[in-house]
Coordinates of C-alpha atoms and ligand atoms in Angstrom, one line a residue:
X1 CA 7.5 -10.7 -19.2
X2 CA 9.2 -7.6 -20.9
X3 CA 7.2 -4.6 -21.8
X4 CA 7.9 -2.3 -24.7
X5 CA 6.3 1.1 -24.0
X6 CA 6.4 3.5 -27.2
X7 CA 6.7 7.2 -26.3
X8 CA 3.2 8.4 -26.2
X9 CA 1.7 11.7 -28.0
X10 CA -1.4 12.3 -26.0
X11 CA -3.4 9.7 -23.2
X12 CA -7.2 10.3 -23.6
X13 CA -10.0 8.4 -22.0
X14 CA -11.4 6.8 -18.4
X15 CA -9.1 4.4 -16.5
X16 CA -10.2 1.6 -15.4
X17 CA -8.9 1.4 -11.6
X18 CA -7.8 -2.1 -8.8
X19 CA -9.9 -1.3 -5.5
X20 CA -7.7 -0.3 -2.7
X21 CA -5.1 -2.8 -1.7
X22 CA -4.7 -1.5 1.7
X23 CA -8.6 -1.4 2.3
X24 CA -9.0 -4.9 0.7
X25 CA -6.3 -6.7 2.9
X26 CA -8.1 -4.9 5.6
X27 CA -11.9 -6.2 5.0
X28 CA -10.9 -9.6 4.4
X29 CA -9.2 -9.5 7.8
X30 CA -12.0 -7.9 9.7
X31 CA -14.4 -10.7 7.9
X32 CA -12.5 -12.9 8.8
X33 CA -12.9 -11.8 12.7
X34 CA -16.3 -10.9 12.2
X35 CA -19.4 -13.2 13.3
X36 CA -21.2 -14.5 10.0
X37 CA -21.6 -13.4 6.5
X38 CA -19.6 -10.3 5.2
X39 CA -19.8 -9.1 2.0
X40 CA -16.9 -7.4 -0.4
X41 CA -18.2 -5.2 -3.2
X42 CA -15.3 -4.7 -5.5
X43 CA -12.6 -6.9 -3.9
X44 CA -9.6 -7.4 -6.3
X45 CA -7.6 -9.8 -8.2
X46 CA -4.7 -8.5 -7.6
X47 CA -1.8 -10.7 -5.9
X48 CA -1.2 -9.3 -2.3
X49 CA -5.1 -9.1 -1.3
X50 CA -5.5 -12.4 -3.0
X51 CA -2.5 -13.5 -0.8
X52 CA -4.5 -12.6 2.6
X53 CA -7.6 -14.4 1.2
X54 CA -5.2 -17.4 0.9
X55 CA -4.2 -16.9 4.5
X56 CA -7.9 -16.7 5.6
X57 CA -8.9 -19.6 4.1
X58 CA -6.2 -21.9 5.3
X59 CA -7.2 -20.6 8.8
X60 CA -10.5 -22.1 8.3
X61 CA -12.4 -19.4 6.4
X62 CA -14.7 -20.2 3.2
X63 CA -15.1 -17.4 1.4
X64 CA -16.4 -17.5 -2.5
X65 CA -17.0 -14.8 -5.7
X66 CA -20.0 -14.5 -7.1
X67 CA -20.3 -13.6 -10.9
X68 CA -20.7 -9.8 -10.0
X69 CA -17.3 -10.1 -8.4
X70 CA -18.7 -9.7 -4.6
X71 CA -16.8 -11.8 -2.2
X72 CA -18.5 -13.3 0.8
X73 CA -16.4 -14.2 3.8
X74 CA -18.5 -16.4 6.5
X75 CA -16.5 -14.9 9.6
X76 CA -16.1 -17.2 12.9
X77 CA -15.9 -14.2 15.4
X78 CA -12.1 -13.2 17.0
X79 CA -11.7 -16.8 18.3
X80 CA -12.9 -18.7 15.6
X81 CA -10.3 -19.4 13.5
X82 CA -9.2 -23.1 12.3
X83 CA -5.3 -24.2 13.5
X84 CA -3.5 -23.9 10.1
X85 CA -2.0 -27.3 8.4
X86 CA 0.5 -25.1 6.5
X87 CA 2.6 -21.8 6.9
X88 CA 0.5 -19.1 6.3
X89 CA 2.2 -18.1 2.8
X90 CA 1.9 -14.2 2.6
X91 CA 3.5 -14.1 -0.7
X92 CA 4.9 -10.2 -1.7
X93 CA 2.5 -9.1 0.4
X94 CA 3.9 -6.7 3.8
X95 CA 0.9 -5.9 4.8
X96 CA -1.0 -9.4 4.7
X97 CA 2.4 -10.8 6.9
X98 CA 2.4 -7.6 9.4
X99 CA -1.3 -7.2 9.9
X100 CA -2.5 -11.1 10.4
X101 CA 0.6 -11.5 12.9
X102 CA -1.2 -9.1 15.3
X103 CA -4.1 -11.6 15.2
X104 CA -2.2 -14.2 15.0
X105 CA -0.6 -13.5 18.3
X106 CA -3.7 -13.7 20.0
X107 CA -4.6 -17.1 19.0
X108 CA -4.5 -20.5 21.5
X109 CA -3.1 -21.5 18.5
X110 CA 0.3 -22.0 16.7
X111 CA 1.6 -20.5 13.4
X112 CA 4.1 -19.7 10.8
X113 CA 3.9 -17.0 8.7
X114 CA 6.3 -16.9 5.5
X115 CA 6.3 -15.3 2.0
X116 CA 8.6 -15.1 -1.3
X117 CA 12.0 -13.9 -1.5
X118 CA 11.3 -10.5 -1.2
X119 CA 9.1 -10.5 2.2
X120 CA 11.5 -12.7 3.7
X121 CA 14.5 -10.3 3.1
X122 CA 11.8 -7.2 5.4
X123 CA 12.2 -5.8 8.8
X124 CA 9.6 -8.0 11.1
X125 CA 11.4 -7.1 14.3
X126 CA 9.5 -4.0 13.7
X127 CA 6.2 -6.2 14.8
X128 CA 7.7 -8.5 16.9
X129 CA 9.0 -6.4 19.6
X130 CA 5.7 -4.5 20.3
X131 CA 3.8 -7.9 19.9
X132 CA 6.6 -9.5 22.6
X133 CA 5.6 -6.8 25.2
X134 CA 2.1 -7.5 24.9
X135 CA 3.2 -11.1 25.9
X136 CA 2.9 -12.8 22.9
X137 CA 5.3 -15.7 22.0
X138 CA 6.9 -14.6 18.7
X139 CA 10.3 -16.0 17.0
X140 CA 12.2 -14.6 14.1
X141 CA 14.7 -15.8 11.6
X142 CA 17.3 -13.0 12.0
X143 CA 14.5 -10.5 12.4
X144 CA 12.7 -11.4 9.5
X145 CA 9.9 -14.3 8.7
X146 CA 9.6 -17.0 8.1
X147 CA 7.4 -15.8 11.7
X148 CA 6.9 -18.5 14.1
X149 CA 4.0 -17.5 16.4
X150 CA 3.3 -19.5 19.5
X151 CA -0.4 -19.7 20.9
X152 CA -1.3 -18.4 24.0
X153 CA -3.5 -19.5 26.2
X154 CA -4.6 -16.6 28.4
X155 CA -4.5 -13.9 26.0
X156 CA -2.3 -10.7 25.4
X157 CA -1.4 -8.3 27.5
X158 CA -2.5 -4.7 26.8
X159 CA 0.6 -2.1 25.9
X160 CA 0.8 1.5 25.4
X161 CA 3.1 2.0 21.9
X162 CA 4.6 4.7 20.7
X163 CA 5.5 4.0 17.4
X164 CA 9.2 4.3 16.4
X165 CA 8.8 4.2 12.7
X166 CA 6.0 5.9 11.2
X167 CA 4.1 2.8 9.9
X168 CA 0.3 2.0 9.2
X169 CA 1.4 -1.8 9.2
X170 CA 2.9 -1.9 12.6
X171 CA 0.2 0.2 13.9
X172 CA -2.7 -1.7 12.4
X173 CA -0.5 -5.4 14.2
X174 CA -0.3 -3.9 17.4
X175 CA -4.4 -3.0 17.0
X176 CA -5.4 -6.0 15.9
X177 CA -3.2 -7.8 18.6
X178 CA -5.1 -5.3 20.9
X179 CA -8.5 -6.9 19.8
X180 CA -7.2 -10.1 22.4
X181 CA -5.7 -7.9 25.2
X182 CA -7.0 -8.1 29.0
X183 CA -7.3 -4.2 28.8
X184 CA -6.7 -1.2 27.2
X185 CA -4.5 -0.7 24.2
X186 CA -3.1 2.7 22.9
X187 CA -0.8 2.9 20.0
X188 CA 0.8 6.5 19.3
X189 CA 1.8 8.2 16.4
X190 CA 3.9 11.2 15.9
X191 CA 3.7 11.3 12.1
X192 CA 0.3 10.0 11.2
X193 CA 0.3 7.3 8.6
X194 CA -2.7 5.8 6.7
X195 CA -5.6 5.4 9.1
X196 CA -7.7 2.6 7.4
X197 CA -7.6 0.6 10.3
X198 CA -9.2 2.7 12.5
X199 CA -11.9 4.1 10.3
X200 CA -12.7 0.1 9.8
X201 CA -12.8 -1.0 13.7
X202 CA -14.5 2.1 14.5
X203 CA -11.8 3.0 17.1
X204 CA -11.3 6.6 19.0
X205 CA -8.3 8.3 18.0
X206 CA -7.3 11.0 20.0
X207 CA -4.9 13.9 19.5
X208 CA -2.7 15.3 22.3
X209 CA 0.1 16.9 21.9
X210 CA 0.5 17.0 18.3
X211 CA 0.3 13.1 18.3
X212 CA -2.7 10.4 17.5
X213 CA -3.3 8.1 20.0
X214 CA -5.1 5.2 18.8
X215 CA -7.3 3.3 21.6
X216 CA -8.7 -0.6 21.1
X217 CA -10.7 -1.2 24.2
X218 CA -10.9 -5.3 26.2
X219 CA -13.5 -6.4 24.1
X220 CA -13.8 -4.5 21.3
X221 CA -15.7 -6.8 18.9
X222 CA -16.1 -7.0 15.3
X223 CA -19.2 -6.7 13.2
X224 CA -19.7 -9.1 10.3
X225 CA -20.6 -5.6 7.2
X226 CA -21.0 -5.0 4.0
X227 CA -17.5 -3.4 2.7
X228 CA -17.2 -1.3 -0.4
X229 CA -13.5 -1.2 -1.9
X230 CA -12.8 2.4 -3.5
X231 CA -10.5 2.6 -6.5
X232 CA -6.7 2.3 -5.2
X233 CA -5.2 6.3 -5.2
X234 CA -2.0 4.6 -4.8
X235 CA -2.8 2.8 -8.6
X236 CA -4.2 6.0 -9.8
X237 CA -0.8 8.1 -9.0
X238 CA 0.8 6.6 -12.2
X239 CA -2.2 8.3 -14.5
X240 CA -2.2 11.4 -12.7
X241 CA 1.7 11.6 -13.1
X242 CA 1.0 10.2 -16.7
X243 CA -1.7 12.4 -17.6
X244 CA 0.4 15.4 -16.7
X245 CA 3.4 14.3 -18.5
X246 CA 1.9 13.3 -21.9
X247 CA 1.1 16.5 -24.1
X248 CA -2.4 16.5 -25.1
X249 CA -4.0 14.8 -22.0
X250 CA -6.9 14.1 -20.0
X251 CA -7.5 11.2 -17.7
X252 CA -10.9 10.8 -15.7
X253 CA -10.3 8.4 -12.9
X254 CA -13.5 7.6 -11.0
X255 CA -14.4 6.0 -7.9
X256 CA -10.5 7.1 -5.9
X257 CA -10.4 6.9 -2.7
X258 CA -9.7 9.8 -1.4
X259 CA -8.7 9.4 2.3
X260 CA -6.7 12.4 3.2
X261 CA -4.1 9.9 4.9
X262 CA -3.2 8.8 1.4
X263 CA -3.4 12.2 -1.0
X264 CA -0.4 14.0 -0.3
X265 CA 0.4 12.9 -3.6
X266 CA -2.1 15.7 -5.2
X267 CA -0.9 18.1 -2.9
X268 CA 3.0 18.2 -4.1
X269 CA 1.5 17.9 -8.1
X270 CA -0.7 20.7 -7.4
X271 CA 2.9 22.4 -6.2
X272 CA 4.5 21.2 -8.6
X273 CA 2.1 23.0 -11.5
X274 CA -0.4 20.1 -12.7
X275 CA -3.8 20.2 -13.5
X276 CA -5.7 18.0 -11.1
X277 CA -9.2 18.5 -10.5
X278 CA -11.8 16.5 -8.4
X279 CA -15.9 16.3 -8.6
X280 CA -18.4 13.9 -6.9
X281 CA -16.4 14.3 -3.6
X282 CA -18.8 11.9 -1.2
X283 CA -18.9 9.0 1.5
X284 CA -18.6 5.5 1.0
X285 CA -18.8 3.1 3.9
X286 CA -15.9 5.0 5.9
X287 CA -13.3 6.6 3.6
X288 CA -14.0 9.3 1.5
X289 CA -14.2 9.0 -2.6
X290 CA -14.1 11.1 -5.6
X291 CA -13.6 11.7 -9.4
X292 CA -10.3 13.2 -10.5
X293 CA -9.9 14.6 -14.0
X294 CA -6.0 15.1 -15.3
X295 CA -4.7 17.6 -18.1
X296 CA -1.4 17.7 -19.1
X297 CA 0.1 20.6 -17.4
X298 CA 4.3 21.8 -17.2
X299 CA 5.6 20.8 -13.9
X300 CA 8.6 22.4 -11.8
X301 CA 11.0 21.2 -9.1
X302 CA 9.5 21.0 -5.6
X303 CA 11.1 20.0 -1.9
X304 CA 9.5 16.7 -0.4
X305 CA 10.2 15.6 3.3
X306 CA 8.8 15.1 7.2
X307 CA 5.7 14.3 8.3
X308 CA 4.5 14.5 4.3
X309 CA 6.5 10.9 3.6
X310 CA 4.1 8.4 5.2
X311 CA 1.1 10.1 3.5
X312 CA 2.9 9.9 -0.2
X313 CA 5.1 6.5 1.0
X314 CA 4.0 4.2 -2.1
X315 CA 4.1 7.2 -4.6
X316 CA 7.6 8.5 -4.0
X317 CA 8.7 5.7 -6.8
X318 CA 6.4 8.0 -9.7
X319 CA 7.3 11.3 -7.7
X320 CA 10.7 10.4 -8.9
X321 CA 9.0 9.9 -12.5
X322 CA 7.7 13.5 -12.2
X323 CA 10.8 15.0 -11.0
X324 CA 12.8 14.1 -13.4
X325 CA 11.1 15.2 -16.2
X326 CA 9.6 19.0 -14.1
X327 CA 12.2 21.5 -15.1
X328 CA 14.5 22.4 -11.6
X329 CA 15.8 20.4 -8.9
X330 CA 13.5 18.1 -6.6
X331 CA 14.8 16.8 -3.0
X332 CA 13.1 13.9 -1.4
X333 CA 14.3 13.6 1.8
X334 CA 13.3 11.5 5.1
X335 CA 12.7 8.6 2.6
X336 CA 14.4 6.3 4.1
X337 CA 11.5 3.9 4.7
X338 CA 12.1 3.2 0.8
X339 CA 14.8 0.8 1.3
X340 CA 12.8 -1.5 3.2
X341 CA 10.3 -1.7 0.8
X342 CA 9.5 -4.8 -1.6
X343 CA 12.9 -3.8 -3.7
X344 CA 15.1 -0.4 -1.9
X345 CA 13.0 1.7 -4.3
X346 CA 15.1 4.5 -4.1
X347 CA 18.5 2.8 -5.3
X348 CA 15.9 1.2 -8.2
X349 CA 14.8 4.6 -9.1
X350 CA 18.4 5.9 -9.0
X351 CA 19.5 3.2 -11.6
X352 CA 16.6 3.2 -14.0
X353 CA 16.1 6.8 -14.2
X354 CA 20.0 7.6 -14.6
X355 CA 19.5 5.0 -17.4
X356 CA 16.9 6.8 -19.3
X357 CA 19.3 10.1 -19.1
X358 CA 17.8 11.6 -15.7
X359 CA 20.4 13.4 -13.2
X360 CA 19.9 11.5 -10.3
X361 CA 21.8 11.8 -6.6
X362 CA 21.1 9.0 -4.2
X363 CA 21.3 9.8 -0.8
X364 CA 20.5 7.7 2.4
X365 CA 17.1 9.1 3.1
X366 CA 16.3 10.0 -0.8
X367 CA 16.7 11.6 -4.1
X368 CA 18.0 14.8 -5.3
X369 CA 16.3 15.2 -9.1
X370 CA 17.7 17.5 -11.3
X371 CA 14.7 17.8 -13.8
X372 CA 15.6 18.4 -17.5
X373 CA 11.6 18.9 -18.7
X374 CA 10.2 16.1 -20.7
X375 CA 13.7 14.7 -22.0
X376 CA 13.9 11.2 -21.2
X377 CA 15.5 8.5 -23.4
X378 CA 14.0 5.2 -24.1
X379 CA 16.3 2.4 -22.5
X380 CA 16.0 -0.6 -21.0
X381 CA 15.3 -0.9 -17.3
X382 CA 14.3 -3.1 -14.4
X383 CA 11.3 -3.4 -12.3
X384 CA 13.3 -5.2 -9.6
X385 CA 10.3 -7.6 -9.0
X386 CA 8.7 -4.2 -7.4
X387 CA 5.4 -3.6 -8.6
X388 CA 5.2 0.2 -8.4
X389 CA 8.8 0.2 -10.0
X390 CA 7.8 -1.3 -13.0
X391 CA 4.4 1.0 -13.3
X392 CA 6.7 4.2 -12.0
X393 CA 9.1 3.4 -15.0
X394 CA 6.2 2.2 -17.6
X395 CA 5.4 6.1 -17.0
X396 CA 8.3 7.6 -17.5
X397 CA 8.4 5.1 -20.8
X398 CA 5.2 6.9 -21.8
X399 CA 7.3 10.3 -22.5
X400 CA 10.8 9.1 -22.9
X401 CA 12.1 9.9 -26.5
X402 CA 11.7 6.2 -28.4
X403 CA 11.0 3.0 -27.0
X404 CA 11.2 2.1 -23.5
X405 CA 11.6 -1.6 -22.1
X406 CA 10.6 -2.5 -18.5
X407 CA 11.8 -6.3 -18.1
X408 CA 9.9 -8.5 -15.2
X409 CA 7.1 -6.0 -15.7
X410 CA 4.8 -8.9 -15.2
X411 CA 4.7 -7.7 -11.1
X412 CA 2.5 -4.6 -11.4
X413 CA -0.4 -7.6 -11.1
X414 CA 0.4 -7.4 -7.4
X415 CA -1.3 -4.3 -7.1
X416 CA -2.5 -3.5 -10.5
X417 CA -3.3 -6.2 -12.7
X418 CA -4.6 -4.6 -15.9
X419 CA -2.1 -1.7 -15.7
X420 CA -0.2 -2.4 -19.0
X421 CA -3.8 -2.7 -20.9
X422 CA -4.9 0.4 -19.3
X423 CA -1.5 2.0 -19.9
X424 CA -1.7 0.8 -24.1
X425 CA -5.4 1.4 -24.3
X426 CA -5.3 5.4 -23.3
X427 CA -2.4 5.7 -24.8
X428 CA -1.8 7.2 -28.8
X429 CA 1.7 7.4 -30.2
X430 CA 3.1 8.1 -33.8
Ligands
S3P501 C1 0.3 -0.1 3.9 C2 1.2 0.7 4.6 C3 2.5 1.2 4.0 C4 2.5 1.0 2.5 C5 2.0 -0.3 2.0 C6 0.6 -0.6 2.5 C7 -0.9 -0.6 4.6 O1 3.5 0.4 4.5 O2 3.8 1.2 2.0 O3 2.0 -0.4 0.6 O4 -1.8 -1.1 3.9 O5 -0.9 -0.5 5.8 P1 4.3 0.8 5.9 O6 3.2 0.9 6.9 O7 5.2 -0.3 6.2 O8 4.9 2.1 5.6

């Protein structure tokens, strides 16, 4: 599919937002290992959850939407899953293949884990080593899937990790893995990254050090809940970037989760000179949620790097967006982790902004943006298969001069599947 995206004159109106992804593939999963009926209120379409939901059911799970759109996952507790007829197909999905290889690992049972084109080109070494020294019998193709896991029969053995790649995905496999340990596992972070996982399991983090260590006890179990899915922040980025761009603005975004793992986004928007404001701040099941209002607002060049990158990883792509249309240079650095991502999102960006006019430097580890203000030129550019490429560059079609194309733009539904609806509905051009 190729979208045409007219240069718009003002974006007014509430957007309608996906629930969490990472939350999502995480509730299905802890279902799944739950004992009896959970329930998912607002659980999405969107591809990659869908993709673990696939998983769970061809290891035995039934789960079923009722007309409200609440799933209900009947759980079989930690060592009730069925022996799988078929590879495991995690479609686009990273976190679906990294996260059920952890409990994968500790089955009596065999598996393969594969996906499309673009998971099978990721770094899984990342998840096999630690799962390898807990014991578990793991085989890659060239350090990527398709993952061939082989049961075991005595269970895993516990580790202490110290993450060397600031990751939420290899630290929520080595957790889950720790649920069928014969002790005590700790994983350790030195740059935190998103902490959905243990907010879910209900496991003590402590900090020493300047580090988080994350601690799954022998025998941790897993209650079947109730789950409540907040709207995705990482979906709402491309409105608040929009929103600030677009003269004549103002976006309401309800219902955001607002974990501060994931918000670093506001933070470098706020330092950048936008308008962002946020009411209703409250609890919902364990991550915080809000209701952010955006009005277009000038925007300048800013510095992004360190321990900030994990916290912003999946926004860099509309950061970019920003960047190049703030007035002054913007540096992304320590970005490396952008390369390995479902396209290398930071050679995309280079391309497709450079081909709407933007001065952009590629370097190994990120960008260096020298913003022009709001003067973009429509052109034609890719989405690389990469569903926050296509969205990222959908927004920077909103304020390019003319008419922008985004071709394969049919991907956003992996996250996001009414974006180009929501994007044309709150949009008004000339
Ligand atoms: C995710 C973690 C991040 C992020 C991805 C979702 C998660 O990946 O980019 O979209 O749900 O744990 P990494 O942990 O590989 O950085």
């Amino acid at each position: 599919m190729v979208q045409t995206i007219p240069q718009a004159t003002s974006l007014r109106g509430t957007v309608a937002l996906p629930a969490d992804k990472s939350i999502s593939h995480r509730s299905a999963i802890l279902s799944t290992l739950g004992e009896g009926r959970s329930r998912v209120y607002n659980f999405p379409t969107s591809a990659d959850p869908q993709s673990t939901l696939d998983c769970v059911r061809t290891l035995g799970i039934d789960t079923e939407r009722d007309d409200e759109g609440v799933l209900t996952i009947r759980g079989r507790g930690l060592e009730g899953l069925r022996p799988p007829s078929t590879p495991l197909n995690c479609g686009n999905s990273g976190t679906t293949m990294r996260l059920l290889s952890g409990v994968m690992a500790g089955q009596k049972f065999g598996s393969v884990l594969t996906g499309d084109e673009s998971l099978r080109q990721r770094p899984m070494e990342r998840i096999a080593d630690p799962l390898q020294a807990m014991g578990a019998r793991i085989t890659l193709r060239s350090d990527h899937a398709p993952i061939r896991v082989r049961g075991t029969q005595s269970g895993l053995n516990p580790i202490e990790y110290r993450l060397p790649v600031a990751s939420a995905q290899v630290k929520s496999c080595v957790l889950l893995a720790g649920l069928y340990a014969n002790g005590r596992t700790v994983v350790i972070e030195s740059t935190p990254s998103r902490d959905h996982t243990e907010r879910m399991l209900g496991l003590e983090v402590q900090e020493v050090g300047g580090e988080r260590y994350v601690i799954v006890e022998e025998g941790h179990t897993v209650p079947a809940a109730n789950w409540s899915v907040p709207g995705d922040f990482s979906g709402a980025a491309f409105f608040l970037v929009a929103g600030t761009l677009v003269p004549d603005s103002e976006l309401h975004l309800d219902d955001v989760g607002l974990n501060p793992s994931r918000t670093a986004l506001l933070d470098v928007l706020d330092g950048m000179g936008a308008d962002i404001t946020i009411e209703n701040e409250r609890v919902q099941g364990s991550e915080p949620v809000g209701d952010i209002t955006v009005r277009s607002a000038s925007l300048t060049g800013i510095d992004v790097g360190g321990h900030l990158i994990p916290n912003l990883i999946d926004e860099i792509p509309v950061i970019a967006v920003a960047a190049a249309c703030a007035t002054g240079r913007t540096e992304i650095r320590d970005a490396e982790e952008l390369r390995v991502k479902e396209t290398d999102r930071l050679h995309a960006m280079a391309q497709n902004l450079t081909a709407l006019g933007a001065e952009v430097q590629e370097r190994e580890d990120g960008l260096i943006i020298d913003g022009n203000g709001p003067n973009l030129l429509g052109g034609t550019v890719k989405s690389y298969d990469d569903h926050r490429i296509a969205m990222a560059m959908g927004v920077a079609g909103l304020v390019a001069h003319g008419t922008t194309t985004v071709t394969d733009a049919e991907c956003a539904r992996v996250s996001f599947p009414g974006f180009w609806d929501e994007l044309a509905r709150v949009a008004s051009s000339e």
